[in-house]
Amino acid sequence: MPGSVGLIERYLAKIDRAGILSSTARAAFVAIPRLTRDYPNNHDVIEEGQRSTRACLVETGLVSRYRTLQSGVRQIVSFHITADMVDLQSVLFVVTDHAIRTHGPTRIVSLAHHDILAVAEDFPDIARALWFDTLVDAAIFREWTVNVGRRNSRQRTAHLLLELATKFAAVGLLANDTFEFPVTQSDLADALAITSVHLNRIMQWLRGERYIRTHLRSITIENWPDMIALAGFRPGYLHPEGPKLAGRQQPRERDG
Amino acid sequence: MPGSVGLIERYLAKIDRAGILSSTARAAFVAIPRLTRDYPNNHDVIEEGQRSTRACLVETGLVSRYRTLQSGVRQIVSFHITADMVDLQSVLFVVTDHAIRTHGPTRIVSLAHHDILAVAEDFPDIARALWFDTLVDAAIFREWTVNVGRRNSRQRTAHLLLELATKFAAVGLLANDTFEFPVTQSDLADALAITSVHLNRIMQWLRGERYIRTHLRSITIENWPDMIALAGFRPGYLHPEGPKLAGRQQPRERDG
DNA sequence: CGGCGGTTTGATGTGACTCAAAAAGAGTGG
DNA sequence: CCACTCTTTTTGAGTCACATCAAACCGCCG
């Protein structure tokens, strides 16, 4: 499956931006057996409370992680796109504390937990890269707490759209400031902790003020500077610089 | 410094609840040189944007992590008590994306990043334990997003107090359902993303309904079942069960 | 053409915010 | 032990952002 070979390489490039992984480590990670599976729209890949044995990597499409409270309200806590490892926490957690669902048709490649652990055990630099990925994950969650807690709904919406645009750009899926985002307004509202009615008004306002354009299920950032100012967006929390070079590791040449 | 030897051991016990760390790994981690420092109340241990070289472990006292927006509003994203490693992310992140501040006099023990990395490189089980700690951190941030996003201010406050009580209990600092919590109402409000005026009214209500009692700077959970029901508190996200036993690791006997 | 998921609109309600000031503690120095 | 200050908690009144409820509209698909 040449498609997912490229996918794993892309994932490695993401968690090892400085290119310090040894080629044997890379080879070992790439050699992990993969399972590719396609899911339809709106399908639960993992349900809360489940015990999973494989970690999910998105090849194409989009998934969200969410929690449902007793009251039935839902909070989406993250979105994941191509080359994102969705549930690295499942590698060490006995029970999943949240669910994962697709938005639009989605192809997931999964790796067995024990294979990931074995490679991490043999190659400290892989362990470190996975750890880094988890640290970035945590940093994004912190930002979401700030976003939901301290920004009003316009800023909050703008902030999330900028985060998404930035993530899409990082994997080459932003074309003409536009990304495909097959998420309904009521799901997006669940991520922003507002009602879908209110989000609808905000989207109208963002369009009216020429911050964004929407067409079918794609979103275009029309005015970056004003969006960034509105949202107070500072992308540092996405840590595009990659992990610190330290310890006994040495940077090496990048592969083409 | 016998005090902090005990501290490191307690930290190891926390990130290795099943006791799978080899004694050589433990010894190597305990042997990392430590720096102990006392801070006064309300003191910034780390400021946002700083490049730190050491990771902080709380010995006694309390610290919070927070972000400040341009508007000046502040969001506290976590509290940390005895035996918590506060900024594990700084080990791999070049720049800190949030600040750390004390609440009350606090003793911090710090370990150099390169020492932590070196031990993690030599002992895969240490690397795994640190990774687990980060995963739990991320799980708590997810819960905070849910808390701030989807619970009303009464439930939200109750939920945070229960989380704190549970964390204090885990390190033996909950006596008679009471924990010391030297945090002002306006700081607590910054964690809950509400105003201090509103929090004040909620605290009065929680006291009036006999959910909690307060005395000076200590908080007593007076009615656990009702608090838990009010907050919808399910402590699973704190992952008290510890990391999954998998890979080539074998559980070993606990030390007395 | 009818049904369905999703979007949009309108009217009304309310939880939490804002502003402002009083009251109560905590700390300091005389 | 009191006078003074500074911080924190408490109270009150008015306001607003966002929620709720309900219905209409729209585009897509069978």
XYZ file of C-alpha atoms (C1' of nucleotides) in Angstrom:
572
model
C 0.000 0.000 0.000
C 2.172 2.835 -1.271
C -0.319 5.439 -0.045
C 0.146 4.628 3.592
C 3.918 4.243 3.294
C 3.942 7.908 2.350
C 1.578 8.552 5.218
C 3.879 7.075 7.841
C 6.776 9.062 6.437
C 4.704 12.188 6.694
C 3.832 11.413 10.259
C 7.493 10.858 11.089
C 8.401 14.133 9.424
C 5.822 15.837 11.616
C 7.047 14.486 14.950
C 10.704 14.821 13.987
C 10.854 18.188 12.290
C 14.546 18.593 12.863
C 15.244 15.235 11.234
C 17.184 13.698 14.093
C 15.708 10.229 13.781
C 18.227 7.624 12.681
C 17.417 5.808 9.465
C 17.221 2.478 11.297
C 14.675 3.954 13.680
C 12.682 5.324 10.771
C 12.858 1.992 9.006
C 11.657 0.162 12.103
C 8.714 2.499 12.490
C 7.799 2.313 8.831
C 7.985 -1.479 9.038
C 5.172 -1.668 11.603
C 2.289 -3.621 10.057
C -0.590 -1.395 9.073
C -4.293 -1.893 8.735
C -6.151 0.443 6.417
C -9.853 0.932 6.820
C -12.407 3.240 5.293
C -15.228 4.721 7.332
C -18.345 6.527 6.161
C -19.411 9.947 7.340
C -20.439 10.397 10.931
C -19.165 7.053 12.107
C -17.732 6.291 15.545
C -14.233 4.917 15.079
C -13.774 4.505 18.839
C -16.444 4.755 21.500
C -15.912 6.065 25.003
C -14.952 3.437 27.546
C -13.701 1.035 24.914
C -10.403 -0.830 25.223
C -8.581 -0.504 21.958
C -5.462 -2.316 20.811
C -4.529 -0.146 17.851
C -3.712 3.524 17.386
C -5.341 5.469 14.564
C -3.608 7.625 12.008
C -5.745 9.639 9.588
C -4.838 9.090 5.957
C -7.573 11.130 4.307
C -10.618 12.813 5.723
C -11.309 14.290 9.102
C -12.108 13.009 12.587
C -12.965 14.609 15.906
C -12.534 13.491 19.468
C -15.387 14.264 21.832
C -16.904 13.648 25.228
C -20.613 13.315 25.919
C -21.963 14.353 29.320
C -24.890 12.696 31.106
C -27.063 15.597 30.027
C -26.357 14.528 26.464
C -24.407 17.651 25.545
C -21.299 16.999 23.612
C -17.925 18.719 23.611
C -15.570 18.144 20.722
C -12.041 18.509 22.075
C -10.027 18.206 18.873
C -10.066 17.766 15.121
C -7.556 15.626 13.267
C -6.577 15.593 9.619
C -4.148 13.798 7.334
C -0.987 12.573 9.071
C -2.393 13.135 12.559
C -2.098 10.326 15.077
C -5.483 10.576 16.713
C -5.279 8.494 19.839
C -1.730 8.076 20.928
C -3.045 8.075 24.503
C -4.671 4.706 23.851
C -1.185 3.175 23.603
C -0.752 3.526 27.368
C -4.283 4.087 28.661
C -6.319 1.072 29.618
C -9.649 2.727 28.852
C -10.402 5.450 26.343
C -11.842 8.526 28.040
C -13.455 9.933 24.915
C -14.850 8.905 21.557
C -13.598 9.433 17.992
C -15.904 10.100 15.056
C -15.495 10.768 11.356
C -16.676 13.863 9.509
C -17.041 12.868 5.909
C -15.637 9.641 4.437
C -12.344 8.946 6.147
C -9.493 6.503 5.633
C -7.767 5.422 8.835
C -4.506 3.528 9.069
C -4.003 1.796 12.384
C -0.921 0.424 14.129
C -0.953 -2.090 16.970
C -0.081 -0.635 20.373
C 2.416 -3.375 21.093
C 4.262 -2.668 17.848
C 4.499 1.035 18.642
C 5.713 0.256 22.148
C 8.272 -2.235 20.906
C 9.762 0.258 18.439
C 9.752 2.973 21.099
C 11.576 0.608 23.409
C 14.239 -0.228 20.841
C 14.725 3.324 19.585
C 14.828 6.088 22.187
C 14.601 8.695 19.463
C 11.243 7.256 18.355
C 10.072 7.299 21.962
C 11.120 10.905 22.176
C 9.351 11.842 18.962
C 6.112 10.220 20.135
C 6.459 11.993 23.434
C 6.854 15.260 21.563
C 3.691 14.562 19.611
C 1.815 14.061 22.878
C 3.258 17.273 24.294
C 1.982 19.206 21.275
C -1.379 17.547 21.702
C -1.473 18.747 25.307
C -0.440 22.262 24.257
C -3.338 22.391 21.811
C -5.760 21.281 24.513
C -4.489 24.058 26.749
C -5.161 26.531 23.982
C -8.670 25.155 23.545
C -9.338 25.672 27.231
C -8.193 29.275 26.877
C -10.240 29.649 23.716
C -13.454 28.305 25.179
C -12.901 30.000 28.509
C -11.701 33.433 27.633
C -12.632 34.450 24.115
C -16.081 35.554 23.034
C -17.806 33.536 20.387
C -16.581 35.577 17.418
C -12.963 35.476 18.492
C -13.333 31.859 19.434
C -14.702 30.850 16.062
C -12.050 32.846 14.256
C -9.372 31.246 16.397
C -10.490 27.726 15.633
C -10.738 28.431 11.905
C -7.205 29.823 11.937
C -5.919 26.806 13.818
C -7.528 24.537 11.260
C -6.235 26.543 8.305
C -2.747 26.399 9.803
C -2.941 22.654 10.314
C -4.246 22.117 6.787
C -1.476 24.308 5.403
C 1.140 22.244 7.242
C 0.138 19.128 5.322
C -0.306 20.890 2.002
C -4.089 20.805 2.069
C -4.634 24.534 2.029
C -5.063 25.825 -1.537
C -5.864 29.477 -2.185
C -6.448 29.971 1.512
C -9.165 27.352 1.274
C -9.611 24.048 3.064
C -12.224 21.357 2.844
C -14.089 21.095 6.108
C -17.037 18.692 6.006
C -18.278 19.531 9.489
C -21.841 20.647 10.103
C -22.480 23.870 11.939
C -23.889 21.991 14.866
C -20.724 19.897 15.165
C -18.570 22.993 14.872
C -20.703 24.574 17.589
C -19.972 21.530 19.777
C -16.278 22.237 19.385
C -16.712 25.897 20.261
C -19.083 25.290 23.169
C -21.821 27.465 21.730
C -25.209 26.607 20.225
C -25.570 25.941 16.534
C -28.049 28.811 16.262
C -25.522 31.220 17.659
C -22.710 29.823 15.537
C -24.852 30.289 12.465
C -25.177 33.994 13.236
C -21.464 34.266 13.816
C -20.643 32.575 10.524
C -22.946 35.027 8.786
C -21.171 37.873 10.516
C -17.705 36.542 9.606
C -18.815 36.266 5.990
C -20.471 39.680 6.028
C -17.332 41.328 7.381
C -15.243 39.528 4.734
C -13.180 37.585 7.210
C -14.046 34.326 5.507
C -15.918 32.872 2.560
C -17.687 29.532 2.529
C -18.719 27.389 -0.390
C -20.351 24.005 0.036
C -18.165 22.462 2.717
C -15.047 24.486 2.154
C -13.836 27.489 4.083
C -11.654 30.291 2.736
C -9.750 32.693 4.948
C -10.308 35.931 3.097
C -8.531 38.352 5.406
C -5.703 36.822 7.370
C -4.421 39.905 9.199
C -7.833 40.912 10.489
C -8.723 37.328 11.393
C -5.477 36.960 13.319
C -6.067 40.246 15.111
C -9.674 39.363 15.880
C -8.782 35.959 17.285
C -5.540 36.956 18.980
C -4.064 33.981 17.154
C -0.463 33.170 17.978
C 0.392 29.799 16.428
C 3.305 29.131 18.780
C 1.259 26.567 20.701
C 1.258 24.334 17.612
C 5.030 24.149 18.023
C 5.958 24.147 14.339
C 9.612 24.444 15.323
C 9.690 20.817 16.415
C 11.412 19.330 19.462
C 14.415 20.915 21.085
C 17.789 19.522 20.049
C 19.370 18.302 23.219
C 20.637 15.245 25.007
C 23.045 13.169 23.000
C 21.134 13.497 19.735
C 22.686 15.112 16.713
C 20.730 16.624 13.838
C 21.276 14.896 10.526
C 20.630 15.676 6.888
C 17.028 15.645 5.805
C 15.817 13.100 3.288
C 14.689 14.681 0.044
C 18.458 16.460 51.017
C 16.358 13.552 52.225
C 13.118 15.453 51.654
C 13.496 15.562 47.907
C 14.763 11.983 47.666
C 11.359 11.006 48.984
C 9.829 13.422 46.524
C 11.438 11.829 43.475
C 10.382 8.423 44.687
C 6.849 9.672 45.046
C 6.936 11.055 41.554
C 8.187 7.749 40.199
C 5.447 5.918 42.048
C 2.925 8.209 40.423
C 4.080 7.702 36.841
C 4.704 3.996 37.333
C 1.723 2.884 39.341
C 2.079 -0.728 38.332
C 5.701 -0.773 39.484
C 7.241 -1.980 36.233
C 10.324 0.234 36.397
C 13.528 -1.700 36.897
C 15.535 -0.798 39.974
C 18.456 0.389 37.851
C 16.134 2.727 35.989
C 14.751 4.038 39.259
C 18.233 4.492 40.635
C 19.324 6.405 37.541
C 16.356 8.717 37.782
C 16.799 9.291 41.503
C 20.484 10.045 40.874
C 19.668 13.067 38.684
C 21.111 16.175 40.386
C 18.449 18.320 41.966
C 18.132 21.975 42.739
C 15.753 22.967 45.520
C 14.378 26.472 45.672
C 11.764 28.227 47.770
C 9.433 30.798 46.299
C 7.134 33.249 48.033
C 3.423 33.565 47.382
C 2.276 34.822 44.011
C 5.641 34.527 42.330
C 6.243 33.681 38.691
C 8.439 30.582 38.531
C 8.444 30.631 34.725
C 7.235 33.413 32.468
C 5.629 32.943 29.077
C 8.061 32.930 26.172
C 11.008 32.011 28.352
C 13.516 29.300 27.407
C 14.045 27.117 30.429
C 16.644 24.431 30.952
C 15.156 22.703 33.968
C 11.867 20.977 34.707
C 9.989 21.795 37.895
C 8.654 19.339 40.429
C 6.547 20.672 43.308
C 7.766 19.554 46.725
C 5.397 21.534 48.930
C 2.881 24.213 48.109
C 0.856 24.878 45.011
C 1.442 26.311 41.550
C -0.743 27.090 38.565
C -0.047 27.309 34.868
C -1.748 30.132 33.008
C -1.951 32.111 29.795
C -2.573 35.828 29.572
C -4.333 37.232 26.502
C -3.645 40.627 24.955
C -6.796 41.904 26.604
C -5.130 41.126 29.914
C -7.570 38.392 30.884
C -5.966 35.342 32.315
C -6.837 31.680 32.038
C -5.373 29.248 34.519
C -5.092 25.892 32.766
C -3.924 23.690 35.626
C -3.025 23.440 39.278
C -0.134 21.353 40.549
C 0.607 20.033 44.015
C 3.200 17.897 45.753
C 4.872 15.321 43.488
C 3.540 16.885 40.301
C 5.975 17.545 37.480
C 4.750 20.923 36.340
C 6.388 21.560 33.015
C 7.450 18.340 31.431
C 6.689 19.967 28.083
C 9.651 22.291 28.588
C 11.950 19.277 28.217
C 11.225 19.161 24.477
C 9.703 22.568 23.731
C 12.008 25.370 22.743
C 9.767 28.106 24.110
C 7.297 27.906 26.973
C 3.789 28.720 25.812
C 2.466 29.636 29.256
C 3.584 30.883 32.649
C 3.826 29.177 36.038
C 3.055 30.918 39.304
C 2.988 29.990 42.970
C -0.008 30.178 45.268
C 1.352 30.406 48.778
C 4.973 29.684 49.713
C 6.173 26.854 47.511
C 9.231 24.641 47.358
C 10.240 23.560 43.878
C 12.790 20.897 43.015
C 14.148 21.166 39.495
C 15.922 18.699 37.213
C 17.967 19.629 34.153
C 16.310 18.800 30.848
C 19.418 17.115 29.498
C 19.594 14.838 32.539
C 15.971 13.796 32.121
C 16.534 13.173 28.414
C 19.677 11.174 29.046
C 17.954 8.896 31.554
C 14.971 8.520 29.219
C 17.364 7.562 26.439
C 19.121 4.935 28.525
C 15.974 3.482 30.092
C 12.990 2.977 27.794
C 10.780 2.295 30.787
C 11.547 5.750 32.172
C 10.756 7.253 28.775
C 7.490 5.398 28.794
C 6.618 6.534 32.310
C 7.288 10.172 31.409
C 5.213 9.757 28.289
C 2.403 8.377 30.428
C 2.620 11.405 32.692
C 2.239 13.670 29.664
C -0.718 11.655 28.418
C -2.471 12.103 31.757
C -1.692 15.800 31.609
C -3.352 15.966 28.196
C -6.368 14.012 29.462
C -6.825 16.525 32.275
C -6.662 19.414 29.801
C -9.349 17.742 27.724
C -11.531 17.502 30.796
C -10.939 21.177 31.553
C -12.067 22.077 28.057
C -15.227 20.071 28.628
C -15.635 21.628 32.051
C -15.277 25.204 30.892
C -17.229 24.605 27.713
C -20.150 22.521 28.775
C -20.879 22.802 32.463
C -22.597 25.738 34.100
C -20.683 27.620 36.724
C -21.992 25.646 39.697
C -21.205 22.297 38.155
C -17.932 23.629 36.892
C -16.813 24.844 40.289
C -17.905 21.611 41.944
C -16.031 19.634 39.309
C -12.783 21.482 39.846
C -13.020 21.171 43.628
C -13.567 17.434 43.274
C -10.612 17.108 40.935
C -8.445 18.956 43.439
C -9.703 16.918 46.387
C -8.973 13.732 44.439
C -5.459 14.891 43.569
C -4.768 15.909 47.164
C -6.072 12.570 48.388
C -3.721 10.738 46.012
C -0.682 12.263 47.727
C -2.050 11.911 51.244
C -2.844 15.585 51.664
C -6.569 15.202 52.171
C -7.424 14.940 55.869
C -11.055 14.745 57.008
C -12.155 15.582 53.475
C -10.204 18.814 53.792
C -7.359 20.226 51.752
C -5.328 23.406 52.032
C -5.933 25.601 49.037
C -4.282 29.027 49.280
C -5.858 30.371 46.102
C -7.858 33.589 46.084
C -11.356 33.600 44.679
C -10.239 35.729 41.801
C -7.522 33.216 40.869
C -9.972 30.367 41.191
C -12.344 32.313 38.954
C -9.523 32.573 36.391
C -9.310 28.795 36.361
C -13.056 28.417 35.937
C -13.385 31.145 33.330
C -15.918 33.131 35.302
C -15.672 36.426 37.162
C -14.652 36.575 40.794
C -17.957 38.235 41.666
C -19.862 35.360 40.206
C -17.601 32.771 41.779
C -18.154 34.404 45.131
C -21.898 33.890 44.800
C -21.368 30.295 43.747
C -19.128 29.579 46.716
C -21.797 30.996 48.991
C -24.351 28.782 47.350
C -22.139 25.678 47.639
C -21.667 26.454 51.327
C -25.349 27.208 51.862
C -26.385 23.921 50.288
C -23.830 22.066 52.433
C -21.794 20.821 49.517
C -18.622 22.263 50.994
C -17.270 24.105 53.999
C -14.440 26.617 53.915
C -12.224 27.858 56.709
C -9.393 30.318 56.135
C -7.774 28.838 53.047
C -8.918 25.274 53.408
C -11.805 23.577 51.668
C -13.816 20.646 52.988
C -15.988 18.466 50.799
C -18.995 18.026 53.030
C -21.236 15.969 50.785
C -19.354 13.810 48.313
C -22.285 12.025 46.666
C -24.212 15.202 45.947
C -21.090 17.019 44.801
C -20.242 14.172 42.443
C -23.784 14.136 41.100
C -23.849 17.902 40.717
C -20.553 18.009 38.850
C -21.005 14.819 36.876
C -17.561 13.934 38.160
C -16.057 10.741 36.804
C -12.415 10.554 37.852
C -11.423 8.161 35.091
C -9.662 10.951 33.196
C -7.099 11.175 36.009
C -6.119 7.608 35.069
C -5.417 6.354 38.578
C -4.999 2.860 37.151
C -1.616 3.767 35.687
C -0.190 2.789 32.302
C -1.261 -0.309 30.474
C 0.984 -3.335 30.875
C 2.100 -4.210 27.405
C 5.086 -4.557 25.139
C 7.911 -6.583 26.598
C 7.572 -5.156 30.088
C 6.779 -7.373 33.024
C 5.287 -6.164 36.276
C 7.568 -6.592 39.242
C 7.134 -6.556 43.002
C 6.484 -3.197 44.568
C 9.053 -1.758 46.948
C 7.732 -1.466 50.477
C -42.026 14.675 -5.500
C -41.477 13.869 -0.677
C -38.455 13.250 3.108
C -34.459 14.498 5.631
C -30.425 16.636 7.445
C -28.774 21.009 7.744
C -29.221 26.112 7.757
C -31.535 30.262 8.706
C -34.760 33.408 10.999
C -37.474 35.431 14.864
C -38.985 36.125 19.563
C -38.042 35.704 24.204
C -35.437 34.267 28.448
C -31.542 34.113 31.576
C -26.936 33.112 33.422
C -23.175 35.452 33.932
C -20.872 40.060 33.328
C -20.016 44.962 34.570
C -19.456 48.590 37.501
C -19.222 50.362 41.928
C -18.826 50.415 46.616
C -19.078 48.451 51.305
C -17.383 45.130 54.588
C -14.147 42.044 56.372
C -9.516 40.234 56.996
C -4.464 40.179 56.928
C -0.211 42.444 57.487
C 2.715 46.263 59.208
C 4.512 49.602 62.112
C 4.110 52.511 66.071
C -3.066 46.756 71.201
C -4.443 50.121 67.986
C -4.156 52.798 63.591
C -3.365 52.295 58.998
C -3.085 50.126 54.578
C -3.752 46.703 51.286
C -6.000 42.648 49.713
C -9.859 39.844 49.450
C -14.623 38.951 49.986
C -19.235 40.384 49.775
C -23.349 43.062 48.278
C -26.403 45.491 44.939
C -28.227 47.147 40.573
C -28.263 47.269 35.742
C -26.903 45.102 31.239
C -25.682 41.941 27.590
C -24.029 37.853 25.184
C -25.586 33.825 24.364
C -29.274 30.250 25.189
C -33.847 28.436 24.304
C -37.731 27.339 21.679
C -40.099 27.060 17.514
C -40.796 27.350 12.833
C -39.486 28.170 8.065
C -36.412 27.340 4.445
C -33.158 24.987 1.503
C -30.630 21.608 -1.077
C -29.840 16.896 -1.737
C -31.122 12.214 -2.631
C -33.866 8.360 -3.471
